[in-house]
PDB file of C-alpha atoms in Angstrom:
ATOM      1  CA  ASN A 954     121.874  97.278  68.032  1.00  0.00           C
ATOM      2  CA  GLY A 955     124.303  95.631  65.654  1.00  0.00           C
ATOM      3  CA  ARG A 956     125.979  93.445  68.275  1.00  0.00           C
ATOM      4  CA  ALA A 957     126.464  89.762  67.603  1.00  0.00           C
ATOM      5  CA  LEU A 958     125.217  87.278  70.184  1.00  0.00           C
ATOM      6  CA  PRO A 959     127.704  84.792  71.657  1.00  0.00           C
ATOM      7  CA  ASP A 960     127.893  81.399  69.998  1.00  0.00           C
ATOM      8  CA  ASP A 961     126.656  79.635  73.144  1.00  0.00           C
ATOM      9  CA  PHE A 962     123.690  81.952  73.658  1.00  0.00           C
ATOM     10  CA  ARG A 963     120.301  80.250  74.026  1.00  0.00           C
ATOM     11  CA  LEU A 964     116.881  81.088  75.465  1.00  0.00           C
ATOM     12  CA  VAL A 965     115.915  79.081  78.557  1.00  0.00           C
ATOM     13  CA  PRO A 966     112.257  78.849  79.719  1.00  0.00           C
ATOM     14  CA  LEU A 967     111.658  80.427  83.108  1.00  0.00           C
ATOM     15  CA  ALA A 968     111.053  77.462  85.384  1.00  0.00           C
ATOM     16  CA  ALA A 969     110.287  77.380  89.069  1.00  0.00           C
ATOM     17  CA  GLY A 970     113.895  76.720  89.888  1.00  0.00           C
ATOM     18  CA  ASN A 971     115.291  79.797  88.140  1.00  0.00           C
ATOM     19  CA  GLN A 972     112.548  82.371  88.795  1.00  0.00           C
ATOM     20  CA  LYS A 973     113.518  85.811  89.906  1.00  0.00           C
ATOM     21  CA  PRO A 974     113.211  86.284  93.670  1.00  0.00           C
ATOM     22  CA  GLY A 975     110.149  88.501  93.392  1.00  0.00           C
ATOM     23  CA  GLN A 976     108.357  86.109  91.060  1.00  0.00           C
ATOM     24  CA  ALA A 977     109.107  83.100  93.203  1.00  0.00           C
ATOM     25  CA  GLY A 978     107.972  84.886  96.357  1.00  0.00           C
ATOM     26  CA  PHE A 979     104.732  86.043  94.732  1.00  0.00           C
ATOM     27  CA  ALA A 980     103.904  82.556  93.476  1.00  0.00           C
ATOM     28  CA  ALA A 981     104.708  81.029  96.853  1.00  0.00           C
ATOM     29  CA  ALA A 982     102.514  83.592  98.634  1.00  0.00           C
ATOM     30  CA  TRP A 983      99.573  82.781  96.378  1.00  0.00           C
ATOM     31  CA  ALA A 984     100.083  79.069  96.875  1.00  0.00           C
ATOM     32  CA  HIS A 985     100.271  79.497 100.649  1.00  0.00           C
ATOM     33  CA  ALA A 986      97.137  81.653 100.697  1.00  0.00           C
ATOM     34  CA  GLY A 987      95.273  79.071  98.631  1.00  0.00           C
ATOM     35  CA  TYR A 988      96.338  76.314 100.999  1.00  0.00           C
ATOM     36  CA  ASN A 989      95.229  78.351 104.010  1.00  0.00           C
ATOM     37  CA  LEU A 990      91.809  78.985 102.485  1.00  0.00           C
ATOM     38  CA  ARG A 991      91.223  75.349 101.562  1.00  0.00           C
ATOM     39  CA  SER A 992      92.743  73.581 104.516  1.00  0.00           C
ATOM     40  CA  VAL A 993      92.448  76.014 107.427  1.00  0.00           C
ATOM     41  CA  VAL A 994      89.905  78.793 106.900  1.00  0.00           C
ATOM     42  CA  PHE A 995      87.386  76.485 105.206  1.00  0.00           C
ATOM     43  CA  GLY A 996      88.738  73.278 106.657  1.00  0.00           C
ATOM     44  CA  SER A 997      86.427  70.989 108.601  1.00  0.00           C
ATOM     45  CA  LYS A 998      87.360  72.542 111.954  1.00  0.00           C
ATOM     46  CA  LEU A 999      86.715  76.199 111.078  1.00  0.00           C
ATOM     47  CA  ARG A1000      84.275  76.013 108.166  1.00  0.00           C
ATOM     48  CA  ARG A1001      81.164  76.962 110.166  1.00  0.00           C
ATOM     49  CA  THR A1002      83.013  79.775 111.928  1.00  0.00           C
ATOM     50  CA  SER A1003      84.292  81.142 108.613  1.00  0.00           C
ATOM     51  CA  VAL A1004      80.831  81.113 107.034  1.00  0.00           C
ATOM     52  CA  CYS A1005      79.355  82.914 110.058  1.00  0.00           C
ATOM     53  CA  LEU A1006      82.111  85.523 109.941  1.00  0.00           C
ATOM     54  CA  LEU A1007      81.603  86.071 106.213  1.00  0.00           C
ATOM     55  CA  VAL A1008      77.929  86.773 106.863  1.00  0.00           C
ATOM     56  CA  THR A1009      78.758  89.045 109.799  1.00  0.00           C
ATOM     57  CA  TRP A1010      81.363  91.118 107.949  1.00  0.00           C
ATOM     58  CA  PHE A1011      79.185  91.501 104.851  1.00  0.00           C
ATOM     59  CA  ALA A1012      75.946  92.265 106.697  1.00  0.00           C
ATOM     60  CA  PHE A1013      77.572  94.635 109.214  1.00  0.00           C
ATOM     61  CA  SER A1014      79.353  96.593 106.495  1.00  0.00           C
ATOM     62  CA  LEU A1015      76.197  96.812 104.393  1.00  0.00           C
ATOM     63  CA  GLY A1016      74.114  98.180 107.249  1.00  0.00           C
ATOM     64  CA  TRP A1017      76.769 100.507 108.679  1.00  0.00           C
ATOM     65  CA  PHE A1018      78.042 102.110 105.475  1.00  0.00           C
ATOM     66  CA  GLY A1019      74.527 102.291 104.062  1.00  0.00           C
ATOM     67  CA  LEU A1020      73.679 104.772 106.801  1.00  0.00           C
ATOM     68  CA  MET A1021      76.961 106.501 107.591  1.00  0.00           C
ATOM     69  CA  LEU A1022      78.069 107.324 104.041  1.00  0.00           C
ATOM     70  CA  TRP A1023      74.726 108.947 103.238  1.00  0.00           C
ATOM     71  CA  LEU A1024      74.286 110.645 106.606  1.00  0.00           C
ATOM     72  CA  PRO A1025      74.667 114.278 105.390  1.00  0.00           C
ATOM     73  CA  THR A1026      72.076 113.683 102.666  1.00  0.00           C
ATOM     74  CA  LEU A1027      69.760 111.931 105.101  1.00  0.00           C
ATOM     75  CA  PHE A1028      70.135 114.800 107.577  1.00  0.00           C
ATOM     76  CA  GLU A1029      69.075 117.242 104.880  1.00  0.00           C
ATOM     77  CA  GLU A1030      66.004 115.140 104.147  1.00  0.00           C
ATOM     78  CA  LYS A1031      65.231 115.030 107.879  1.00  0.00           C
ATOM     79  CA  ALA A1032      65.503 118.845 108.070  1.00  0.00           C
ATOM     80  CA  GLN A1033      68.297 118.824 110.642  1.00  0.00           C
ATOM     81  CA  GLY A1034      69.360 122.418 110.066  1.00  0.00           C
ATOM     82  CA  ASN A1035      73.146 122.617 110.200  1.00  0.00           C
ATOM     83  CA  VAL A1036      74.124 119.309 108.616  1.00  0.00           C
ATOM     84  CA  TYR A1037      77.794 119.775 109.475  1.00  0.00           C
ATOM     85  CA  ALA A1038      77.103 120.266 113.172  1.00  0.00           C
ATOM     86  CA  SER A1039      74.885 117.182 113.267  1.00  0.00           C
ATOM     87  CA  THR A1040      77.521 115.120 111.461  1.00  0.00           C
ATOM     88  CA  LEU A1041      80.178 116.324 113.895  1.00  0.00           C
ATOM     89  CA  LEU A1042      78.061 115.190 116.840  1.00  0.00           C
ATOM     90  CA  VAL A1043      77.708 111.757 115.268  1.00  0.00           C
ATOM     91  CA  ALA A1044      81.476 111.522 114.803  1.00  0.00           C
ATOM     92  CA  LEU A1045      82.089 112.548 118.426  1.00  0.00           C
ATOM     93  CA  ALA A1046      79.745 109.784 119.573  1.00  0.00           C
ATOM     94  CA  ASN A1047      82.539 107.382 118.667  1.00  0.00           C
ATOM     95  CA  ALA A1048      84.452 108.357 121.821  1.00  0.00           C
ATOM     96  CA  PRO A1049      82.034 106.963 124.455  1.00  0.00           C
ATOM     97  CA  GLY A1050      81.427 103.949 122.226  1.00  0.00           C
ATOM     98  CA  ASN A1051      85.118 103.138 122.119  1.00  0.00           C
ATOM     99  CA  ALA A1052      85.443 103.644 125.869  1.00  0.00           C
ATOM    100  CA  ALA A1053      82.574 101.238 126.529  1.00  0.00           C
ATOM    101  CA  ALA A1054      84.056  98.678 124.146  1.00  0.00           C
ATOM    102  CA  PHE A1055      87.273  98.573 126.186  1.00  0.00           C
ATOM    103  CA  TYR A1056      85.207  97.081 129.003  1.00  0.00           C
ATOM    104  CA  THR A1057      82.640  94.974 127.165  1.00  0.00           C
ATOM    105  CA  VAL A1058      85.044  92.985 124.980  1.00  0.00           C
ATOM    106  CA  ASP A1059      86.330  91.285 128.124  1.00  0.00           C
ATOM    107  CA  ALA A1060      83.346  91.599 130.461  1.00  0.00           C
ATOM    108  CA  LEU A1061      80.756  90.368 127.944  1.00  0.00           C
ATOM    109  CA  GLY A1062      83.123  88.636 125.554  1.00  0.00           C
ATOM    110  CA  ARG A1063      83.859  89.308 121.913  1.00  0.00           C
ATOM    111  CA  ARG A1064      80.938  87.346 120.533  1.00  0.00           C
ATOM    112  CA  ARG A1065      78.306  88.897 122.809  1.00  0.00           C
ATOM    113  CA  THR A1066      79.687  92.388 122.294  1.00  0.00           C
ATOM    114  CA  VAL A1067      79.324  92.035 118.524  1.00  0.00           C
ATOM    115  CA  ALA A1068      75.885  90.435 118.706  1.00  0.00           C
ATOM    116  CA  VAL A1069      74.411  92.844 121.262  1.00  0.00           C
ATOM    117  CA  SER A1070      75.953  95.908 119.602  1.00  0.00           C
ATOM    118  CA  LEU A1071      74.602  94.956 116.181  1.00  0.00           C
ATOM    119  CA  ALA A1072      71.138  94.265 117.571  1.00  0.00           C
ATOM    120  CA  ALA A1073      71.127  97.648 119.330  1.00  0.00           C
ATOM    121  CA  ALA A1074      72.511  99.368 116.219  1.00  0.00           C
ATOM    122  CA  ALA A1075      69.688  97.847 114.174  1.00  0.00           C
ATOM    123  CA  VAL A1076      67.192  99.377 116.614  1.00  0.00           C
ATOM    124  CA  ALA A1077      68.938 102.764 116.371  1.00  0.00           C
ATOM    125  CA  ALA A1078      68.874 102.584 112.564  1.00  0.00           C
ATOM    126  CA  ALA A1079      65.166 101.763 112.654  1.00  0.00           C
ATOM    127  CA  LEU A1080      64.535 104.705 115.011  1.00  0.00           C
ATOM    128  CA  PHE A1081      66.403 107.004 112.627  1.00  0.00           C
ATOM    129  CA  THR A1082      64.201 105.762 109.800  1.00  0.00           C
ATOM    130  CA  VAL A1083      60.948 106.540 111.589  1.00  0.00           C
ATOM    131  CA  ALA A1084      62.129 109.708 113.368  1.00  0.00           C
ATOM    132  CA  PRO A1085      60.012 112.739 112.428  1.00  0.00           C
ATOM    133  CA  ASP A1086      61.566 115.459 110.340  1.00  0.00           C
ATOM    134  CA  GLY A1087      63.056 118.314 112.319  1.00  0.00           C
ATOM    135  CA  GLY A1088      63.875 118.290 115.987  1.00  0.00           C
ATOM    136  CA  ALA A1089      66.686 116.392 117.636  1.00  0.00           C
ATOM    137  CA  TRP A1090      65.471 112.818 117.204  1.00  0.00           C
ATOM    138  CA  PRO A1091      67.229 111.987 113.919  1.00  0.00           C
ATOM    139  CA  THR A1092      70.565 113.325 115.193  1.00  0.00           C
ATOM    140  CA  ALA A1093      70.151 111.527 118.529  1.00  0.00           C
ATOM    141  CA  ALA A1094      69.365 108.241 116.753  1.00  0.00           C
ATOM    142  CA  ALA A1095      72.391 108.609 114.466  1.00  0.00           C
ATOM    143  CA  CYS A1096      74.642 109.376 117.451  1.00  0.00           C
ATOM    144  CA  ALA A1097      73.362 106.287 119.255  1.00  0.00           C
ATOM    145  CA  PHE A1098      73.913 104.222 116.123  1.00  0.00           C
ATOM    146  CA  ASN A1099      77.526 105.293 115.768  1.00  0.00           C
ATOM    147  CA  ALA A1100      78.332 104.993 119.475  1.00  0.00           C
ATOM    148  CA  ILE A1101      76.909 101.490 119.662  1.00  0.00           C
ATOM    149  CA  SER A1102      78.233 100.132 116.389  1.00  0.00           C
ATOM    150  CA  VAL A1103      81.845 101.151 117.022  1.00  0.00           C
ATOM    151  CA  GLY A1104      81.951  98.603 119.836  1.00  0.00           C
ATOM    152  CA  ALA A1105      80.950  95.922 117.370  1.00  0.00           C
ATOM    153  CA  TRP A1106      83.767  96.949 115.012  1.00  0.00           C
ATOM    154  CA  ASN A1107      86.337  96.692 117.785  1.00  0.00           C
ATOM    155  CA  ALA A1108      85.094  93.342 119.037  1.00  0.00           C
ATOM    156  CA  LEU A1109      84.720  91.896 115.535  1.00  0.00           C
ATOM    157  CA  ASP A1110      88.300  92.737 114.585  1.00  0.00           C
ATOM    158  CA  THR A1111      89.562  91.154 117.799  1.00  0.00           C
ATOM    159  CA  MET A1112      87.384  88.059 117.538  1.00  0.00           C
ATOM    160  CA  THR A1113      88.251  87.428 113.897  1.00  0.00           C
ATOM    161  CA  ALA A1114      91.981  87.590 114.548  1.00  0.00           C
ATOM    162  CA  GLU A1115      91.743  85.305 117.571  1.00  0.00           C
ATOM    163  CA  LEU A1116      89.679  82.617 115.867  1.00  0.00           C
ATOM    164  CA  PHE A1117      92.394  81.621 113.395  1.00  0.00           C
ATOM    165  CA  PRO A1118      95.894  80.210 113.885  1.00  0.00           C
ATOM    166  CA  THR A1119      98.887  82.345 113.027  1.00  0.00           C
ATOM    167  CA  GLU A1120      99.584  80.564 109.740  1.00  0.00           C
ATOM    168  CA  ALA A1121      96.162  81.507 108.344  1.00  0.00           C
ATOM    169  CA  ARG A1122      95.337  84.699 110.256  1.00  0.00           C
ATOM    170  CA  SER A1123      96.387  87.190 107.593  1.00  0.00           C
ATOM    171  CA  THR A1124      94.620  85.182 104.876  1.00  0.00           C
ATOM    172  CA  ALA A1125      91.436  85.070 106.943  1.00  0.00           C
ATOM    173  CA  MET A1126      91.542  88.786 107.738  1.00  0.00           C
ATOM    174  CA  GLY A1127      92.030  89.582 104.070  1.00  0.00           C
ATOM    175  CA  LEU A1128      89.080  87.396 103.080  1.00  0.00           C
ATOM    176  CA  PHE A1129      86.699  88.892 105.625  1.00  0.00           C
ATOM    177  CA  GLY A1130      87.935  92.398 104.888  1.00  0.00           C
ATOM    178  CA  ALA A1131      87.065  91.801 101.219  1.00  0.00           C
ATOM    179  CA  ALA A1132      83.591  90.594 102.232  1.00  0.00           C
ATOM    180  CA  GLY A1133      83.218  93.802 104.231  1.00  0.00           C
ATOM    181  CA  ARG A1134      84.199  95.908 101.227  1.00  0.00           C
ATOM    182  CA  LEU A1135      81.580  94.191  99.100  1.00  0.00           C
ATOM    183  CA  GLY A1136      79.015  94.812 101.815  1.00  0.00           C
ATOM    184  CA  SER A1137      79.929  98.494 102.043  1.00  0.00           C
ATOM    185  CA  ILE A1138      79.545  98.896  98.278  1.00  0.00           C
ATOM    186  CA  ALA A1139      76.172  97.157  98.389  1.00  0.00           C
ATOM    187  CA  GLY A1140      74.989  99.239 101.346  1.00  0.00           C
ATOM    188  CA  ALA A1141      76.003 102.564  99.828  1.00  0.00           C
ATOM    189  CA  SER A1142      74.402 101.586  96.521  1.00  0.00           C
ATOM    190  CA  ILE A1143      71.119 100.457  98.089  1.00  0.00           C
ATOM    191  CA  THR A1144      70.724 103.612 100.169  1.00  0.00           C
ATOM    192  CA  GLY A1145      71.760 105.738  97.198  1.00  0.00           C
ATOM    193  CA  LEU A1146      69.089 104.186  95.028  1.00  0.00           C
ATOM    194  CA  LEU A1147      66.455 104.734  97.715  1.00  0.00           C
ATOM    195  CA  PRO A1148      67.635 107.903  99.508  1.00  0.00           C
ATOM    196  CA  SER A1149      64.247 109.513 100.061  1.00  0.00           C
ATOM    197  CA  GLY A1150      62.421 106.619 101.685  1.00  0.00           C
ATOM    198  CA  PRO A1151      62.873 104.125 104.511  1.00  0.00           C
ATOM    199  CA  GLY A1152      63.545 101.213 102.171  1.00  0.00           C
ATOM    200  CA  GLY A1153      67.350 101.374 102.102  1.00  0.00           C
ATOM    201  CA  LEU A1154      67.735 101.982 105.833  1.00  0.00           C
ATOM    202  CA  SER A1155      65.217  99.249 106.638  1.00  0.00           C
ATOM    203  CA  ILE A1156      67.278  96.815 104.614  1.00  0.00           C
ATOM    204  CA  GLY A1157      70.393  97.996 106.456  1.00  0.00           C
ATOM    205  CA  ALA A1158      68.739  97.498 109.853  1.00  0.00           C
ATOM    206  CA  ALA A1159      67.670  93.990 108.874  1.00  0.00           C
ATOM    207  CA  MET A1160      71.194  93.154 107.721  1.00  0.00           C
ATOM    208  CA  LEU A1161      72.640  94.385 111.015  1.00  0.00           C
ATOM    209  CA  SER A1162      70.332  91.987 112.827  1.00  0.00           C
ATOM    210  CA  ILE A1163      71.416  89.130 110.578  1.00  0.00           C
ATOM    211  CA  GLY A1164      75.064  90.001 111.177  1.00  0.00           C
ATOM    212  CA  GLY A1165      74.533  89.995 114.939  1.00  0.00           C
ATOM    213  CA  PHE A1166      72.874  86.580 114.839  1.00  0.00           C
ATOM    214  CA  ALA A1167      75.685  85.149 112.704  1.00  0.00           C
ATOM    215  CA  ALA A1168      78.287  86.550 115.111  1.00  0.00           C
ATOM    216  CA  PHE A1169      76.535  84.925 118.061  1.00  0.00           C
ATOM    217  CA  LEU A1170      77.019  81.535 116.383  1.00  0.00           C
ATOM    218  CA  CYS A1171      80.809  81.971 116.432  1.00  0.00           C
ATOM    219  CA  PRO A1172      82.933  80.556 119.264  1.00  0.00           C
ATOM    220  CA  GLU A1173      83.865  82.842 122.144  1.00  0.00           C
ATOM    221  CA  THR A1174      87.542  83.799 122.284  1.00  0.00           C
ATOM    222  CA  ALA A1175      87.639  85.943 125.437  1.00  0.00           C
ATOM    223  CA  GLN A1176      89.816  84.554 128.240  1.00  0.00           C
ATOM    224  CA  THR A1177      91.012  81.687 126.013  1.00  0.00           C
ATOM    225  CA  GLY A1178      94.399  80.993 124.486  1.00  0.00           C
ATOM    226  CA  LEU A1179      95.079  81.315 120.797  1.00  0.00           C
ATOM    227  CA  GLN A1180      94.697  78.133 118.790  1.00  0.00           C
ATOM    228  CA  ASP A1181      98.403  77.774 118.102  1.00  0.00           C
ATOM    229  CA  ALA A1182      99.603  79.157 121.466  1.00  0.00           C
TER     230      ALA A1182
END
């Protein structure tokens, strides 16, 4: 722009000590997250729990989204008449499932609620797969699936948060949430590739069972204090 630079002007490399506030905060956040993953989430004390939760989040998301995201298409293949009405009934089935979860997360515990709900959801998914075309059975099986599985979602969120100390809780939730996203992508893709046969839903039902077994291997957190309380 035609302006002369001052005589004492010089370029200084951006070091850690003179980073902009945003840059320094971002780098520190990454460093803290890395430390939490290495030393806390996958540290010797919580490594088995973290692996079990990774399996649970991935398998649950694969089985659940593999059915729910393709439900209108599956209803059409099952000759369910008004697909929108059937889908609405499945969505409304969430209400009794949530109400039951309010009780079971404390009465049965977080771990048992997840494990039992996923085992029952696997049975409901299998019943949907073998339900004859037409009639009310496919819609009833899908309603049961959604009502049962929502309890597992509630208990899994609670259990995951309670299993990790405050310093690593957000890092852990982010990690398991990412595993769930990968599972949902895999589930939707598998069912989409095999929409006209029982293959995709059978895989989803099997994954729900695996997720329930992995959840049962986690410690119980009901009626216990937080680790850093």
